[in-house]
Tab-separated table of C-alpha atoms and ligand atoms in Angstrom:
chain	number	residue	atom	x	y	z
A	17	MET	CA	106.401	60.044	88.719
A	18	ARG	CA	104.085	63.016	88.383
A	19	ALA	CA	105.485	66.425	89.297
A	20	MET	CA	104.545	70.046	88.997
A	21	VAL	CA	107.434	71.667	87.125
A	22	LEU	CA	108.595	75.310	86.821
A	23	GLU	CA	109.920	75.644	83.291
A	24	ARG	CA	110.497	79.383	83.441
A	25	PRO	CA	109.749	82.050	86.064
A	26	GLY	CA	106.541	83.904	85.508
A	27	ALA	CA	104.776	80.912	83.871
A	28	PRO	CA	102.418	78.511	85.651
A	29	LEU	CA	103.818	75.135	86.821
A	30	VAL	CA	103.254	72.305	84.379
A	31	LEU	CA	102.047	68.835	85.368
A	32	THR	CA	104.751	66.563	83.999
A	33	GLU	CA	105.688	62.853	83.948
A	34	LEU	CA	109.310	62.618	85.006
A	35	PRO	CA	111.568	59.592	85.455
A	36	ASP	CA	111.641	58.454	89.129
A	37	PRO	CA	114.590	60.153	90.912
A	38	LYS	CA	117.492	57.930	91.961
A	39	PRO	CA	119.064	58.396	95.372
A	40	GLY	CA	122.754	59.405	95.392
A	41	GLU	CA	125.218	58.088	97.937
A	42	HIS	CA	123.874	60.100	100.889
A	43	ASP	CA	120.281	60.392	99.685
A	44	VAL	CA	117.024	58.874	100.771
A	45	LEU	CA	114.288	58.312	98.189
A	46	ILE	CA	111.026	59.602	99.648
A	47	ARG	CA	107.399	59.011	98.691
A	48	VAL	CA	105.921	62.490	99.249
A	49	HIS	CA	102.756	62.380	101.395
A	50	ALA	CA	102.422	66.134	101.835
A	51	CYS	CA	104.296	69.235	100.740
A	52	GLY	CA	103.573	72.696	102.106
A	53	VAL	CA	103.267	75.707	99.823
A	54	CYS	CA	105.559	78.460	101.143
A	55	ARG	CA	105.703	82.110	100.191
A	56	THR	CA	109.243	81.483	99.027
A	57	ASP	CA	107.808	79.174	96.303
A	58	LEU	CA	105.775	82.157	95.165
A	59	HIS	CA	108.862	84.320	95.000
A	60	ILE	CA	110.632	81.600	92.933
A	61	VAL	CA	107.681	81.095	90.569
A	62	ASP	CA	107.233	84.838	90.147
A	63	GLY	CA	110.939	85.378	89.406
A	64	GLU	CA	111.716	87.464	92.481
A	65	LEU	CA	114.362	84.925	93.506
A	66	THR	CA	116.458	84.934	90.400
A	67	ARG	CA	118.620	81.889	90.210
A	68	PRO	CA	116.563	78.673	90.482
A	69	LYS	CA	117.665	75.461	88.838
A	70	LEU	CA	115.485	75.084	85.701
A	71	PRO	CA	113.398	73.168	85.048
A	72	LEU	CA	112.611	72.896	88.739
A	73	VAL	CA	110.275	70.923	90.974
A	74	PRO	CA	109.551	73.452	93.772
A	75	GLY	CA	108.576	72.648	97.311
A	76	HIS	CA	110.596	72.543	100.552
A	77	GLU	CA	108.086	71.606	103.249
A	78	ILE	CA	108.110	67.900	102.549
A	79	VAL	CA	106.734	65.080	104.654
A	80	GLY	CA	107.030	61.559	103.331
A	81	GLU	CA	108.144	57.994	103.784
A	82	VAL	CA	111.571	56.643	103.066
A	83	ILE	CA	111.259	54.020	100.296
A	84	GLY	CA	114.874	53.820	99.125
A	85	ARG	CA	118.390	54.555	100.442
A	86	GLY	CA	121.750	55.422	98.903
A	87	PRO	CA	124.704	53.222	99.992
A	88	ALA	CA	125.940	55.662	102.683
A	89	VAL	CA	122.604	56.265	104.343
A	90	GLN	CA	122.458	55.261	108.008
A	91	ARG	CA	120.159	57.707	109.740
A	92	HIS	CA	116.792	56.823	108.222
A	93	ALA	CA	115.345	53.325	107.710
A	94	LEU	CA	112.935	52.198	105.014
A	95	GLY	CA	109.415	53.106	106.153
A	96	ASP	CA	110.516	55.998	108.401
A	97	ARG	CA	108.507	59.257	108.268
A	98	VAL	CA	110.895	62.114	107.511
A	99	GLY	CA	110.665	65.849	106.916
A	100	VAL	CA	112.739	67.725	104.364
A	101	PRO	CA	113.324	71.447	104.909
A	102	TRP	CA	114.625	74.380	102.796
A	103	LEU	CA	118.265	73.780	103.792
A	104	GLY	CA	119.271	70.890	101.518
A	105	TRP	CA	123.026	70.794	101.730
A	106	THR	CA	125.957	72.797	103.132
A	107	CYS	CA	129.697	72.653	102.394
A	108	GLY	CA	130.921	72.184	105.967
A	109	GLU	CA	134.096	74.053	105.073
A	110	CYS	CA	133.375	77.772	104.646
A	111	ARG	CA	133.808	80.174	107.529
A	112	TYR	CA	130.051	80.146	108.262
A	113	CYS	CA	129.802	76.386	108.375
A	114	ARG	CA	132.870	76.193	110.611
A	115	GLU	CA	131.331	78.745	112.976
A	116	GLY	CA	128.050	76.782	113.365
A	117	ARG	CA	126.215	79.203	111.108
A	118	GLU	CA	125.446	76.768	108.294
A	119	ASN	CA	122.337	78.761	107.446
A	120	LEU	CA	124.732	81.345	105.928
A	121	CYS	CA	126.889	78.789	104.034
A	122	ASP	CA	128.382	80.353	100.904
A	123	ARG	CA	127.667	77.230	98.912
A	124	ALA	CA	124.395	76.069	100.498
A	125	ARG	CA	121.911	74.289	98.309
A	126	PHE	CA	118.244	74.770	98.945
A	127	THR	CA	115.424	72.263	98.433
A	128	GLY	CA	113.013	73.240	95.689
A	129	TYR	CA	115.432	75.904	94.417
A	130	ASP	CA	118.919	74.456	93.752
A	131	VAL	CA	117.669	70.857	93.891
A	132	ASP	CA	114.257	69.440	93.043
A	133	GLY	CA	111.719	69.500	95.855
A	134	GLY	CA	108.405	68.106	96.939
A	135	TYR	CA	105.735	69.196	94.393
A	136	ALA	CA	105.986	65.612	93.169
A	137	GLU	CA	105.101	62.040	94.014
A	138	LEU	CA	108.754	61.218	94.798
A	139	THR	CA	111.795	63.138	95.783
A	140	VAL	CA	115.334	62.508	96.951
A	141	ALA	CA	117.033	64.356	99.764
A	142	ASP	CA	120.402	64.207	101.557
A	143	GLN	CA	119.817	62.130	104.693
A	144	ARG	CA	121.988	64.517	106.749
A	145	TYR	CA	119.460	67.342	106.195
A	146	CYS	CA	116.258	65.325	106.731
A	147	PHE	CA	114.601	65.001	110.096
A	148	ALA	CA	112.713	62.223	111.771
A	149	LEU	CA	109.339	63.713	112.623
A	150	PRO	CA	107.791	63.353	116.070
A	151	ALA	CA	104.572	61.427	116.486
A	152	GLY	CA	101.400	63.457	116.762
A	153	PRO	CA	100.713	65.653	113.755
A	154	THR	CA	99.390	64.181	110.533
A	155	ASP	CA	101.588	64.485	107.440
A	156	GLN	CA	99.424	67.367	106.261
A	157	ALA	CA	99.671	69.203	109.610
A	158	ALA	CA	103.420	68.617	109.928
A	159	ALA	CA	104.379	69.883	106.463
A	160	PRO	CA	104.239	73.616	107.246
A	161	TRP	CA	106.508	72.962	110.269
A	162	LEU	CA	109.380	72.320	107.822
A	163	CYS	CA	109.720	75.961	106.776
A	164	ALA	CA	106.986	78.247	108.054
A	165	GLY	CA	107.421	76.673	111.510
A	166	LEU	CA	111.236	76.503	111.439
A	167	ILE	CA	111.852	79.993	110.048
A	168	GLY	CA	109.227	81.376	112.371
A	169	TYR	CA	110.852	79.736	115.303
A	170	ARG	CA	114.303	81.049	114.386
A	171	SER	CA	112.791	84.535	113.977
A	172	LEU	CA	111.167	84.259	117.445
A	173	ARG	CA	114.446	83.152	119.022
A	174	LEU	CA	116.370	86.069	117.424
A	175	ALA	CA	113.799	88.519	118.694
A	176	GLY	CA	114.922	87.793	122.245
A	177	PRO	CA	112.807	87.362	125.404
A	178	ALA	CA	110.189	89.955	124.405
A	179	ARG	CA	106.939	89.847	126.381
A	180	ARG	CA	104.809	91.902	123.986
A	181	LEU	CA	105.431	90.459	120.577
A	182	GLY	CA	104.101	91.988	117.354
A	183	ILE	CA	103.647	89.773	114.289
A	184	TYR	CA	103.192	91.454	110.896
A	185	GLY	CA	101.539	89.261	108.325
A	186	PHE	CA	99.440	86.516	109.912
A	187	GLY	CA	99.945	83.579	107.580
A	188	ALA	CA	101.600	80.185	107.864
A	189	ALA	CA	104.673	81.171	109.863
A	190	ALA	CA	102.802	83.579	112.137
A	191	HIS	CA	100.115	81.145	113.158
A	192	VAL	CA	102.762	78.596	114.260
A	193	VAL	CA	104.982	81.181	116.047
A	194	ALA	CA	102.035	82.724	117.803
A	195	GLN	CA	101.203	79.366	119.438
A	196	ILE	CA	104.786	78.951	120.610
A	197	ALA	CA	104.982	82.531	121.868
A	198	ILE	CA	101.697	82.150	123.818
A	199	ASP	CA	102.887	78.833	125.251
A	200	GLU	CA	105.936	80.759	126.520
A	201	GLY	CA	103.665	83.283	128.270
A	202	ARG	CA	104.132	86.134	125.785
A	203	GLU	CA	101.384	88.447	124.480
A	204	VAL	CA	100.880	88.372	120.729
A	205	TYR	CA	99.794	91.433	118.765
A	206	ALA	CA	98.763	90.421	115.224
A	207	PHE	CA	98.933	92.858	112.277
A	208	THR	CA	97.209	92.042	108.976
A	209	ARG	CA	96.276	93.745	105.723
A	210	GLU	CA	93.806	96.609	106.036
A	211	GLY	CA	90.298	95.233	106.612
A	212	ASP	CA	91.343	91.558	106.712
A	213	SER	CA	88.868	90.680	109.495
A	214	VAL	CA	89.175	86.988	108.700
A	215	ALA	CA	92.894	86.933	109.462
A	216	GLN	CA	92.347	89.126	112.552
A	217	ASP	CA	89.658	86.775	113.852
A	218	PHE	CA	91.989	83.881	113.114
A	219	ALA	CA	94.735	85.466	115.170
A	220	ARG	CA	92.406	86.178	118.117
A	221	SER	CA	91.099	82.574	117.915
A	222	LEU	CA	94.705	81.373	118.443
A	223	GLY	CA	95.065	83.613	121.522
A	224	ALA	CA	96.368	86.905	120.187
A	225	VAL	CA	95.545	89.663	122.763
A	226	TRP	CA	95.072	92.230	119.948
A	227	ALA	CA	94.652	92.125	116.159
A	228	GLY	CA	94.396	94.984	113.761
A	229	ALA	CA	95.694	96.505	110.528
A	230	SER	CA	99.433	97.003	110.054
A	231	SER	CA	98.912	100.761	109.874
A	232	GLN	CA	97.351	100.826	113.367
A	233	THR	CA	99.195	101.639	116.573
A	234	PRO	CA	98.853	98.762	119.046
A	235	PRO	CA	97.460	99.559	122.469
A	236	GLN	CA	100.845	98.832	124.085
A	237	GLU	CA	104.375	99.420	122.906
A	238	LEU	CA	105.838	96.177	121.501
A	239	ASP	CA	108.982	94.656	122.965
A	240	ALA	CA	109.816	93.005	119.636
A	241	ALA	CA	108.252	92.511	116.211
A	242	LEU	CA	108.454	89.792	113.535
A	243	ILE	CA	107.657	90.733	109.981
A	244	PHE	CA	106.535	87.821	107.766
A	245	ALA	CA	104.686	89.801	105.072
A	246	PRO	CA	107.059	90.664	102.136
A	247	THR	CA	106.242	94.375	102.337
A	248	GLY	CA	109.077	96.865	103.024
A	249	VAL	CA	106.705	99.520	104.302
A	250	LEU	CA	106.168	97.336	107.410
A	251	VAL	CA	109.728	97.932	108.559
A	252	PRO	CA	109.269	101.560	109.643
A	253	ALA	CA	105.716	100.682	110.797
A	254	ALA	CA	107.098	97.975	113.108
A	255	LEU	CA	109.941	100.172	114.388
A	256	ARG	CA	107.432	102.851	115.206
A	257	ALA	CA	105.321	100.376	117.216
A	258	THR	CA	108.224	99.152	119.338
A	259	CYS	CA	109.750	100.336	122.621
A	260	LYS	CA	113.400	101.382	123.040
A	261	GLY	CA	115.759	98.427	122.837
A	262	ALA	CA	113.307	96.358	120.799
A	263	THR	CA	114.336	94.020	117.994
A	264	VAL	CA	112.505	93.937	114.674
A	265	VAL	CA	113.087	90.732	112.686
A	266	CYS	CA	112.401	90.406	108.986
A	267	GLY	CA	111.589	86.747	108.541
A	268	GLY	CA	111.098	86.513	104.769
A	269	ILE	CA	113.550	85.763	102.005
A	270	HIS	CA	112.345	88.652	99.842
A	271	MET	CA	110.790	91.972	100.615
A	272	SER	CA	109.677	94.950	98.534
A	273	GLN	CA	111.747	98.128	98.827
A	274	ILE	CA	111.985	99.503	102.383
A	275	PRO	CA	111.092	103.206	102.343
A	276	ALA	CA	113.507	105.715	103.774
A	277	PHE	CA	112.776	106.550	107.430
A	278	GLY	CA	114.062	108.975	109.980
A	279	TYR	CA	116.825	107.837	112.341
A	280	GLU	CA	114.570	108.512	115.332
A	281	LEU	CA	112.727	105.272	114.500
A	282	LEU	CA	115.930	103.271	114.969
A	283	TRP	CA	117.275	105.409	117.812
A	284	GLY	CA	116.913	104.105	121.326
A	285	GLU	CA	118.980	100.997	120.592
A	286	ARG	CA	116.385	99.369	118.433
A	287	VAL	CA	117.754	96.515	116.368
A	288	LEU	CA	116.620	95.713	112.839
A	289	ARG	CA	117.717	92.346	111.426
A	290	SER	CA	116.874	89.634	108.920
A	291	VAL	CA	116.670	85.881	109.344
A	292	ALA	CA	118.221	83.808	106.615
A	293	ASN	CA	117.376	80.093	106.182
A	294	LEU	CA	117.700	77.674	109.090
A	295	THR	CA	120.260	75.481	110.737
A	296	ARG	CA	119.719	71.832	111.536
A	297	ALA	CA	120.032	72.776	115.228
A	298	ASP	CA	116.927	74.970	114.829
A	299	ALA	CA	114.956	71.901	113.655
A	300	ILE	CA	116.278	69.736	116.429
A	301	GLU	CA	114.921	72.286	118.920
A	302	PHE	CA	111.736	73.246	117.148
A	303	LEU	CA	110.220	69.893	116.027
A	304	PRO	CA	109.917	68.310	119.519
A	305	LEU	CA	108.744	71.609	120.975
A	306	ALA	CA	105.989	71.952	118.359
A	307	ALA	CA	104.888	68.375	119.056
A	308	ARG	CA	104.879	68.914	122.829
A	309	ILE	CA	102.772	72.078	122.868
A	310	PRO	CA	101.211	70.786	120.497
A	311	VAL	CA	101.134	73.401	117.767
A	312	ALA	CA	97.899	72.989	115.767
A	313	THR	CA	98.538	73.775	112.131
A	314	HIS	CA	95.579	75.140	110.153
A	315	THR	CA	95.976	73.794	106.611
A	316	ILE	CA	94.002	73.766	103.428
A	317	ALA	CA	94.742	70.763	101.134
A	318	TYR	CA	95.085	70.746	97.382
A	319	PRO	CA	95.807	67.853	95.083
A	320	LEU	CA	99.237	68.038	93.438
A	321	ALA	CA	97.802	68.976	90.047
A	322	ARG	CA	96.216	72.084	91.574
A	323	ALA	CA	99.517	73.605	92.814
A	324	ASN	CA	98.996	76.715	90.657
A	325	GLU	CA	95.672	77.319	92.355
A	326	ALA	CA	97.322	76.963	95.784
A	327	LEU	CA	99.965	79.485	94.799
A	328	ASP	CA	97.341	81.902	93.472
A	329	ASP	CA	95.294	81.594	96.683
A	330	LEU	CA	98.432	82.285	98.738
A	331	ARG	CA	99.280	85.336	96.606
A	332	ALA	CA	95.726	86.709	97.053
A	333	GLY	CA	95.519	85.823	100.806
A	334	ARG	CA	92.446	83.633	100.248
A	335	PHE	CA	92.971	81.275	103.166
A	336	SER	CA	94.092	81.340	106.803
A	337	GLY	CA	97.021	79.180	107.818
A	338	ALA	CA	98.977	77.132	105.274
A	339	ALA	CA	98.321	75.440	101.925
A	340	VAL	CA	99.529	71.885	101.557
A	341	LEU	CA	99.758	69.723	98.433
A	342	LEU	CA	98.829	66.086	98.777
A	343	PRO	CA	100.457	64.226	95.881
B	425	ZN	ZN1	129.581	76.305	104.015
B	426	ZN	ZN1	109.785	78.341	102.935
């Protein structure tokens, strides 16, 4: 099979012929139809997440067709369309797993980080962590649901029942979450890089009541804020924009240093928290909901061999929505 391989962090991915993967006991073998390009992939390729398997096939927003099954596989039949998310395996035994918080598992393995992912023509994945995908979206449209959508959804849930919701960084996760939030009757306030009128127009086109630069003060105090851009300076900015009692959720896996800020920004029972990974329960809630609304994913497609270009375009903010590789 052809795959885009990370040989060492900081270097571009290399188009490589690899032996076809063989499914283990609990694995399905999947022909990859689409794989989303997530900001986490950028953090892995750039070496900001420091312990990837090497060499590595990145990619954890996989949509494909089951074409092979290990001996213990029961959940997915040959020909089924499945999605593979970031959470690839959990131990089931640690305190977090036993408490229903498998997203925090001490020994979790992540797709496209600890095990090879979807920047390839074929991949294998543990059937217990794959999801049947609802009818409706194309493979290309569904791919970003597997991480941007799921993590965004978890971030939204952890923000509580806020009516006025700020979203900092209006990329793949934000554009999915905004549609869910608006469907729930919330008001979305979108914050982008200074002068990024394309992203601001994009947010308004999806129904945001206000869009502006992240340094701006929104016209109303926010009841909660989600931060998807990996920029620590947004943390005090978001706290400053929120009302008393608000929750600010950091939805990314990596963020630049958060500057020191005065306690008065946190005072008033504001809550600052992160979101780490996802649970399978999140996916079981989110995927049918996204199909019912239906969430329209804005994607830009790249052939597999142009994965480096997709990553560069993501780094530079050259597109709205989500990049998706079509192997
Ligand atoms: Zn565990
Ligand atoms: Zn991701």
